[in-house]
PDB file of C-alpha atoms and ligand atoms in Angstrom:
ATOM      1  CA  MET A 113      -5.826  -4.564 -14.425  1.00 88.00           C
ATOM      2  CA  ARG A 114      -2.594  -4.718 -12.768  1.00 95.00           C
ATOM      3  CA  LEU A 115      -2.241  -1.538 -10.552  1.00 97.00           C
ATOM      4  CA  VAL A 116       0.557  -0.580  -8.060  1.00 97.00           C
ATOM      5  CA  LEU A 117      -1.158   2.216  -5.620  1.00 97.00           C
ATOM      6  CA  PHE A 118       2.304   4.042  -4.561  1.00 96.00           C
ATOM      7  CA  GLY A 119       2.927   6.839  -1.823  1.00 96.00           C
ATOM      8  CA  PRO A 120       3.518   7.398   1.748  1.00 96.00           C
ATOM      9  CA  PRO A 121       1.787   6.360   4.943  1.00 95.00           C
ATOM     10  CA  GLY A 122      -1.223   8.038   5.384  1.00 93.00           C
ATOM     11  CA  VAL A 123      -1.759   8.650   1.863  1.00 95.00           C
ATOM     12  CA  GLY A 124      -4.990   6.750   1.367  1.00 94.00           C
ATOM     13  CA  LYS A 125      -3.631   3.984  -0.292  1.00 95.00           C
ATOM     14  CA  GLY A 126      -5.575   1.633   1.600  1.00 94.00           C
ATOM     15  CA  THR A 127      -8.660   2.927   1.325  1.00 93.00           C
ATOM     16  CA  GLN A 128      -8.184   3.714  -2.850  1.00 96.00           C
ATOM     17  CA  ALA A 129      -6.939   0.120  -3.395  1.00 97.00           C
ATOM     18  CA  GLU A 130     -10.201  -1.045  -1.719  1.00 94.00           C
ATOM     19  CA  ARG A 131     -12.741   0.323  -3.639  1.00 95.00           C
ATOM     20  CA  PHE A 132     -10.446   0.159  -6.632  1.00 96.00           C
ATOM     21  CA  ALA A 133     -10.706  -3.198  -6.562  1.00 96.00           C
ATOM     22  CA  ARG A 134     -14.311  -3.652  -6.035  1.00 96.00           C
ATOM     23  CA  ALA A 135     -14.664  -1.841  -8.637  1.00 95.00           C
ATOM     24  CA  ARG A 136     -12.992  -3.900 -11.099  1.00 94.00           C
ATOM     25  CA  GLY A 137     -13.351  -7.413  -9.317  1.00 95.00           C
ATOM     26  CA  VAL A 138      -9.885  -7.783  -8.996  1.00 96.00           C
ATOM     27  CA  PRO A 139      -8.230  -8.622  -5.149  1.00 97.00           C
ATOM     28  CA  ARG A 140      -6.381  -6.010  -3.484  1.00 97.00           C
ATOM     29  CA  VAL A 141      -3.242  -7.262  -2.215  1.00 98.00           C
ATOM     30  CA  SER A 142      -1.547  -5.425   0.757  1.00 97.00           C
ATOM     31  CA  THR A 143       1.541  -6.425   2.332  1.00 98.00           C
ATOM     32  CA  GLY A 144       0.501  -4.510   5.545  1.00 97.00           C
ATOM     33  CA  ASP A 145      -2.533  -6.392   5.753  1.00 95.00           C
ATOM     34  CA  ILE A 146      -0.928  -9.945   5.245  1.00 97.00           C
ATOM     35  CA  LEU A 147       1.697  -8.894   8.103  1.00 97.00           C
ATOM     36  CA  ARG A 148      -0.644  -7.957  10.337  1.00 95.00           C
ATOM     37  CA  ASP A 149      -2.619 -10.961   9.955  1.00 94.00           C
ATOM     38  CA  ALA A 150       0.766 -13.377  10.338  1.00 96.00           C
ATOM     39  CA  VAL A 151       1.112 -11.414  13.786  1.00 95.00           C
ATOM     40  CA  GLN A 152      -2.083 -12.099  14.620  1.00 92.00           C
ATOM     41  CA  ALA A 153      -1.922 -15.778  13.878  1.00 95.00           C
ATOM     42  CA  GLY A 154       1.099 -15.710  15.714  1.00 96.00           C
ATOM     43  CA  SER A 155       2.941 -17.651  12.779  1.00 97.00           C
ATOM     44  CA  GLU A 156       6.737 -18.180  12.343  1.00 96.00           C
ATOM     45  CA  LEU A 157       6.440 -14.779   9.837  1.00 97.00           C
ATOM     46  CA  GLY A 158       4.384 -12.762  12.080  1.00 97.00           C
ATOM     47  CA  ARG A 159       6.913 -13.653  15.387  1.00 96.00           C
ATOM     48  CA  ARG A 160       9.438 -12.422  12.671  1.00 96.00           C
ATOM     49  CA  ALA A 161       7.940  -9.129  11.311  1.00 97.00           C
ATOM     50  CA  LYS A 162       6.418  -7.971  14.551  1.00 97.00           C
ATOM     51  CA  ALA A 163       9.334  -6.286  15.899  1.00 96.00           C
ATOM     52  CA  ILE A 164      10.283  -4.736  12.546  1.00 97.00           C
ATOM     53  CA  MET A 165       6.975  -3.171  12.056  1.00 97.00           C
ATOM     54  CA  ASP A 166       6.764  -2.173  15.432  1.00 96.00           C
ATOM     55  CA  ALA A 167       9.978  -0.242  15.007  1.00 96.00           C
ATOM     56  CA  GLY A 168       8.588   1.504  11.592  1.00 96.00           C
ATOM     57  CA  ARG A 169      11.134  -0.306   9.740  1.00 97.00           C
ATOM     58  CA  LEU A 170      10.924  -2.363   6.699  1.00 98.00           C
ATOM     59  CA  VAL A 171      10.750  -6.504   6.520  1.00 98.00           C
ATOM     60  CA  ASP A 172      13.693  -7.852   4.494  1.00 98.00           C
ATOM     61  CA  ASP A 173      13.392  -8.241   0.827  1.00 98.00           C
ATOM     62  CA  ASP A 174      13.402 -11.355  -0.119  1.00 98.00           C
ATOM     63  CA  THR A 175      10.564 -12.321   2.709  1.00 98.00           C
ATOM     64  CA  MET A 176       8.621  -9.778   1.329  1.00 98.00           C
ATOM     65  CA  ILE A 177       8.622 -10.872  -2.359  1.00 98.00           C
ATOM     66  CA  GLY A 178       8.397 -14.295  -1.685  1.00 97.00           C
ATOM     67  CA  ILE A 179       4.927 -13.257  -0.172  1.00 97.00           C
ATOM     68  CA  VAL A 180       4.069 -11.193  -3.035  1.00 97.00           C
ATOM     69  CA  THR A 181       5.048 -13.738  -5.485  1.00 96.00           C
ATOM     70  CA  GLU A 182       3.105 -16.704  -3.714  1.00 96.00           C
ATOM     71  CA  ARG A 183       0.039 -14.365  -3.486  1.00 96.00           C
ATOM     72  CA  LEU A 184      -0.078 -13.140  -7.118  1.00 96.00           C
ATOM     73  CA  GLY A 185       0.427 -16.335  -8.555  1.00 94.00           C
ATOM     74  CA  ARG A 186      -3.056 -17.535  -6.927  1.00 96.00           C
ATOM     75  CA  LYS A 187      -5.974 -18.251  -9.362  1.00 96.00           C
ATOM     76  CA  ASP A 188      -7.774 -14.934  -8.193  1.00 96.00           C
ATOM     77  CA  ALA A 189      -4.957 -12.631  -9.307  1.00 95.00           C
ATOM     78  CA  GLY A 190      -5.118 -14.066 -12.722  1.00 92.00           C
ATOM     79  CA  SER A 191      -7.028 -10.898 -13.989  1.00 90.00           C
ATOM     80  CA  GLY A 192      -5.134  -8.298 -12.378  1.00 94.00           C
ATOM     81  CA  PHE A 193      -4.779  -7.049  -8.813  1.00 96.00           C
ATOM     82  CA  VAL A 194      -4.167  -3.754  -6.985  1.00 97.00           C
ATOM     83  CA  LEU A 195      -0.910  -3.575  -4.858  1.00 98.00           C
ATOM     84  CA  ASP A 196      -1.137  -1.725  -1.815  1.00 97.00           C
ATOM     85  CA  GLY A 197       2.106  -1.293   0.038  1.00 97.00           C
ATOM     86  CA  PHE A 198       4.438  -3.291  -2.212  1.00 98.00           C
ATOM     87  CA  PRO A 199       6.856  -2.578  -3.859  1.00 98.00           C
ATOM     88  CA  ARG A 200       8.554  -0.453  -1.190  1.00 98.00           C
ATOM     89  CA  THR A 201      12.322  -0.613  -2.801  1.00 98.00           C
ATOM     90  CA  VAL A 202      14.129  -0.715  -5.910  1.00 96.00           C
ATOM     91  CA  ALA A 203      14.652  -4.433  -5.103  1.00 97.00           C
ATOM     92  CA  GLN A 204      11.009  -5.488  -4.738  1.00 98.00           C
ATOM     93  CA  ALA A 205       9.963  -2.916  -8.071  1.00 97.00           C
ATOM     94  CA  ARG A 206      12.805  -5.482  -9.804  1.00 96.00           C
ATOM     95  CA  ALA A 207      11.216  -8.491  -8.437  1.00 97.00           C
ATOM     96  CA  LEU A 208       7.591  -7.490  -9.659  1.00 96.00           C
ATOM     97  CA  ASP A 209       9.005  -6.527 -13.319  1.00 95.00           C
ATOM     98  CA  ASP A 210      10.672 -10.011 -13.181  1.00 94.00           C
ATOM     99  CA  VAL A 211       7.373 -12.281 -12.309  1.00 92.00           C
ATOM    100  CA  PHE A 212       5.280 -10.083 -14.518  1.00 89.00           C
ATOM    101  CA  ASP A 213       7.463  -9.643 -17.884  1.00 85.00           C
ATOM    102  CA  ASP A 214       4.477 -10.445 -20.457  1.00 86.00           C
ATOM    103  CA  GLY A 215       4.062  -7.609 -22.124  1.00 82.00           C
ATOM    104  CA  ARG A 216       1.042  -6.633 -20.361  1.00 85.00           C
ATOM    105  CA  PRO A 217       1.797  -3.339 -18.338  1.00 88.00           C
ATOM    106  CA  ILE A 218       1.821  -2.787 -14.664  1.00 93.00           C
ATOM    107  CA  VAL A 219       0.258   0.821 -13.884  1.00 96.00           C
ATOM    108  CA  VAL A 220       2.113   2.847 -11.224  1.00 97.00           C
ATOM    109  CA  VAL A 221      -0.058   5.810  -9.842  1.00 97.00           C
ATOM    110  CA  SER A 222       1.642   7.642  -7.360  1.00 97.00           C
ATOM    111  CA  ILE A 223      -0.706   9.566  -4.562  1.00 97.00           C
ATOM    112  CA  GLU A 224       0.639  12.467  -3.129  1.00 96.00           C
ATOM    113  CA  VAL A 225      -0.173  14.529   0.001  1.00 96.00           C
ATOM    114  CA  PRO A 226       1.510  17.620   1.733  1.00 93.00           C
ATOM    115  CA  GLU A 227       4.020  15.426   4.109  1.00 89.00           C
ATOM    116  CA  GLU A 228       2.717  17.710   7.109  1.00 88.00           C
ATOM    117  CA  ARG A 229      -1.032  16.412   6.622  1.00 92.00           C
ATOM    118  CA  LEU A 230       0.205  12.754   7.031  1.00 94.00           C
ATOM    119  CA  VAL A 231       1.121  12.749  10.210  1.00 92.00           C
ATOM    120  CA  GLU A 232      -1.782  14.327  11.156  1.00 91.00           C
ATOM    121  CA  ARG A 233      -3.773  11.659   9.168  1.00 92.00           C
ATOM    122  CA  LEU A 234      -1.927   8.862  10.623  1.00 93.00           C
ATOM    123  CA  THR A 235      -2.437   9.989  14.149  1.00 92.00           C
ATOM    124  CA  LEU A 236      -6.154  10.521  14.221  1.00 92.00           C
ATOM    125  CA  ARG A 237      -6.428   6.953  11.741  1.00 93.00           C
ATOM    126  CA  ARG A 238      -8.052   3.976  13.507  1.00 95.00           C
ATOM    127  CA  ILE A 239      -8.314   0.282  12.886  1.00 95.00           C
ATOM    128  CA  CYS A 240     -10.650  -2.859  14.029  1.00 96.00           C
ATOM    129  CA  ALA A 241      -9.052  -4.494  16.731  1.00 94.00           C
ATOM    130  CA  ASN A 242     -10.831  -7.768  15.592  1.00 93.00           C
ATOM    131  CA  CYS A 243     -10.486  -7.586  12.006  1.00 93.00           C
ATOM    132  CA  GLY A 244      -7.914  -5.148  11.024  1.00 91.00           C
ATOM    133  CA  TRP A 245     -10.490  -2.967   8.754  1.00 91.00           C
ATOM    134  CA  THR A 246      -9.161   0.594   8.346  1.00 91.00           C
ATOM    135  CA  ALA A 247     -12.038   3.112   9.516  1.00 91.00           C
ATOM    136  CA  PRO A 248     -12.528   6.520   7.336  1.00 84.00           C
ATOM    137  CA  PRO A 249     -12.460   9.422   9.907  1.00 81.00           C
ATOM    138  CA  GLY A 250     -15.458   9.781  12.067  1.00 86.00           C
ATOM    139  CA  VAL A 251     -16.475   6.298  11.877  1.00 92.00           C
ATOM    140  CA  THR A 252     -16.823   4.849  14.970  1.00 92.00           C
ATOM    141  CA  VAL A 253     -16.993   0.849  15.169  1.00 96.00           C
ATOM    142  CA  CYS A 254     -15.836  -1.581  12.349  1.00 97.00           C
ATOM    143  CA  GLU A 255     -18.476  -1.559   9.485  1.00 95.00           C
ATOM    144  CA  ARG A 256     -17.361  -4.613   8.794  1.00 94.00           C
ATOM    145  CA  CYS A 257     -17.663  -6.955  11.738  1.00 97.00           C
ATOM    146  CA  GLY A 258     -18.575  -4.290  14.274  1.00 97.00           C
ATOM    147  CA  GLY A 259     -15.433  -4.595  16.368  1.00 97.00           C
ATOM    148  CA  THR A 260     -13.876  -1.887  18.299  1.00 97.00           C
ATOM    149  CA  LEU A 261     -11.393   0.503  16.618  1.00 97.00           C
ATOM    150  CA  VAL A 262      -8.215   1.361  18.039  1.00 96.00           C
ATOM    151  CA  PRO A 263      -5.163   3.224  16.846  1.00 95.00           C
ATOM    152  CA  ARG A 264      -2.598   1.325  14.873  1.00 94.00           C
ATOM    153  CA  ARG A 265       0.509   0.026  17.179  1.00 92.00           C
ATOM    154  CA  ASP A 266       2.533   1.359  14.568  1.00 95.00           C
ATOM    155  CA  ASP A 267       0.761   4.978  14.402  1.00 95.00           C
ATOM    156  CA  SER A 268       2.525   6.492  17.382  1.00 94.00           C
ATOM    157  CA  VAL A 269       4.150   9.980  16.564  1.00 92.00           C
ATOM    158  CA  GLU A 270       7.329   8.468  17.252  1.00 93.00           C
ATOM    159  CA  VAL A 271       6.991   5.473  14.731  1.00 95.00           C
ATOM    160  CA  VAL A 272       5.132   7.606  11.981  1.00 94.00           C
ATOM    161  CA  ARG A 273       8.405   9.527  12.155  1.00 94.00           C
ATOM    162  CA  GLU A 274      10.646   6.857  11.650  1.00 96.00           C
ATOM    163  CA  ARG A 275       7.708   5.581   8.694  1.00 96.00           C
ATOM    164  CA  LEU A 276       8.361   8.777   7.095  1.00 96.00           C
ATOM    165  CA  GLN A 277      12.074   8.460   7.048  1.00 96.00           C
ATOM    166  CA  VAL A 278      12.021   4.976   5.897  1.00 97.00           C
ATOM    167  CA  TYR A 279      10.019   5.970   3.394  1.00 97.00           C
ATOM    168  CA  ALA A 280      11.845   9.105   2.264  1.00 96.00           C
ATOM    169  CA  ARG A 281      15.172   6.807   1.963  1.00 97.00           C
ATOM    170  CA  GLN A 282      13.806   3.709   0.655  1.00 96.00           C
ATOM    171  CA  THR A 283      10.520   3.751  -1.127  1.00 97.00           C
ATOM    172  CA  GLU A 284      10.579   7.441  -2.497  1.00 95.00           C
ATOM    173  CA  PRO A 285      13.535   6.541  -5.182  1.00 95.00           C
ATOM    174  CA  LEU A 286      11.090   4.120  -6.839  1.00 95.00           C
ATOM    175  CA  VAL A 287       9.368   7.280  -8.199  1.00 95.00           C
ATOM    176  CA  GLU A 288      12.470   7.474 -10.291  1.00 94.00           C
ATOM    177  CA  TYR A 289      12.750   4.355 -11.359  1.00 95.00           C
ATOM    178  CA  TYR A 290       8.830   4.174 -12.520  1.00 96.00           C
ATOM    179  CA  ARG A 291       8.997   7.708 -13.745  1.00 93.00           C
ATOM    180  CA  MET A 292      10.146   7.916 -17.008  1.00 92.00           C
ATOM    181  CA  ARG A 293       7.452   4.910 -17.902  1.00 94.00           C
ATOM    182  CA  PRO A 294       3.933   5.708 -20.085  1.00 94.00           C
ATOM    183  CA  THR A 295       2.546   3.659 -17.343  1.00 95.00           C
ATOM    184  CA  PHE A 296       3.060   6.015 -14.545  1.00 96.00           C
ATOM    185  CA  ARG A 297       0.805   8.559 -13.435  1.00 97.00           C
ATOM    186  CA  VAL A 298       0.375  10.923 -10.515  1.00 97.00           C
ATOM    187  CA  VAL A 299      -2.771  11.950  -8.248  1.00 98.00           C
ATOM    188  CA  ASP A 300      -3.565  14.371  -5.805  1.00 98.00           C
ATOM    189  CA  GLY A 301      -4.364  12.689  -2.435  1.00 97.00           C
ATOM    190  CA  ASP A 302      -5.044  15.357  -0.487  1.00 96.00           C
ATOM    191  CA  GLN A 303      -8.896  15.530  -1.551  1.00 95.00           C
ATOM    192  CA  THR A 304     -12.360  14.004  -0.414  1.00 93.00           C
ATOM    193  CA  PRO A 305     -11.839   9.999  -1.009  1.00 93.00           C
ATOM    194  CA  GLU A 306     -14.250  10.393  -3.768  1.00 95.00           C
ATOM    195  CA  ALA A 307     -12.295  12.951  -5.498  1.00 97.00           C
ATOM    196  CA  VAL A 308      -9.327  11.151  -5.244  1.00 97.00           C
ATOM    197  CA  ALA A 309     -11.158   7.841  -6.544  1.00 97.00           C
ATOM    198  CA  ALA A 310     -12.584   9.859  -9.691  1.00 98.00           C
ATOM    199  CA  ASP A 311      -9.044  11.483 -10.206  1.00 98.00           C
ATOM    200  CA  LEU A 312      -7.442   7.697  -9.935  1.00 97.00           C
ATOM    201  CA  ALA A 313     -10.191   6.221 -12.589  1.00 96.00           C
ATOM    202  CA  ALA A 314      -9.229   9.037 -14.909  1.00 96.00           C
ATOM    203  CA  ALA A 315      -5.671   8.455 -14.364  1.00 96.00           C
ATOM    204  CA  VAL A 316      -5.903   4.459 -15.017  1.00 95.00           C
ATOM    205  CA  ALA A 317      -8.016   5.381 -18.001  1.00 94.00           C
ATOM    206  CA  SER A 318      -5.709   7.575 -19.488  1.00 94.00           C
ATOM    207  CA  VAL A 319      -3.049   4.757 -20.022  1.00 91.00           C
ATOM    208  CA  GLY A 320      -3.504   2.792 -23.088  1.00 69.00           C
ATOM    209  CA  GLY A 321      -6.548   4.979 -23.961  1.00 50.00           C
ATOM    210  CA  GLY A 322      -8.559   3.005 -21.308  1.00 50.00           C
ATOM    211  CA  ARG A 323      -8.331  -0.443 -22.711  1.00 53.00           C
ATOM    212  CA  LEU A 324      -6.680  -2.159 -19.695  1.00 56.00           C
TER     213      LEU A 324
HETATM  214  P1  AMP B  55       1.502  -0.660   5.734  1.00 86.36           P
HETATM  215  O1  AMP B  55       0.341  -1.251   6.245  1.00 86.36           O
HETATM  216  O2  AMP B  55       1.425  -0.674   4.431  1.00 86.36           O
HETATM  217  O3  AMP B  55       1.808   0.750   6.146  1.00 86.36           O
HETATM  218  O4  AMP B  55       2.663  -1.685   6.461  1.00 86.36           O
HETATM  219  C1  AMP B  55       2.833  -1.706   7.987  1.00 86.36           C
HETATM  220  C2  AMP B  55       4.622  -2.391   7.907  1.00 86.36           C
HETATM  221  O5  AMP B  55       4.330  -3.616   7.302  1.00 86.36           O
HETATM  222  C3  AMP B  55       5.476  -1.782   7.365  1.00 86.36           C
HETATM  223  O6  AMP B  55       5.969  -0.405   8.249  1.00 86.36           O
HETATM  224  C4  AMP B  55       6.777  -2.268   7.748  1.00 86.36           C
HETATM  225  O7  AMP B  55       6.899  -2.898   8.548  1.00 86.36           O
HETATM  226  C5  AMP B  55       6.027  -3.716   6.964  1.00 86.36           C
HETATM  227  N1  AMP B  55       5.593  -3.573   5.372  1.00 86.36           N
HETATM  228  C6  AMP B  55       4.460  -3.822   4.444  1.00 86.36           C
HETATM  229  N2  AMP B  55       4.674  -3.882   3.322  1.00 86.36           N
HETATM  230  C7  AMP B  55       5.987  -4.316   3.254  1.00 86.36           C
HETATM  231  C8  AMP B  55       7.076  -4.236   1.881  1.00 86.36           C
HETATM  232  N3  AMP B  55       6.778  -4.275   0.886  1.00 86.36           N
HETATM  233  N4  AMP B  55       7.999  -4.092   2.468  1.00 86.36           N
HETATM  234  C9  AMP B  55       8.865  -4.261   3.411  1.00 86.36           C
HETATM  235  N5  AMP B  55       7.997  -3.805   4.815  1.00 86.36           N
HETATM  236  C10 AMP B  55       6.894  -4.327   4.615  1.00 86.36           C
END
């Protein structure tokens, strides 16, 4: 199972990626989480990425392709993975195709939500200050470690606007890159998380007759 979850910030990729990956026993690889961990650890990557992330822009392709290639080359990704937040540019998508050119398909599911709902969702979103877990709406303490929930640094209204513009400019063109493939699907993200998860499972099952 090689799955790419695609869609704008706030569409629910992280929540769905986590559920799907757990159900299938494959790792969820979130490039945003990898970068946030690096920022928290104060590594060289974290120091470079912090200002870019705080401004809502994209970290450069070479850095991101290097991170993902290394991560997906690890043993636990051997039987598959769910990618969340990568690729975000056509160059990243090409690199992913180059790494996995063995004939096993990469399923790409685009989750769609009307744009006006995204700003609302992002500004209401809370993550754990301690472990970075993203809390579903209504939850008040981290279910993983009991930590305090806080807004994400890049979820302020101004940065959200920038991130949505960056998405429209640099990431949305990827739909054209993937649209004609037999392994591309679209799922309506403007539903309950359970309903989106059910549609996602059905979309994946419909690729390759459910043999993936
Ligand atoms: P996310 O958690 O996926 O919304 O990512 C948070 C931030 O990390 C983004 O706004 C970017 O600054 C950076 N980032 C995450 N993934 C990528 C990527 N594939 N390419 C470039 N920048 C990324």
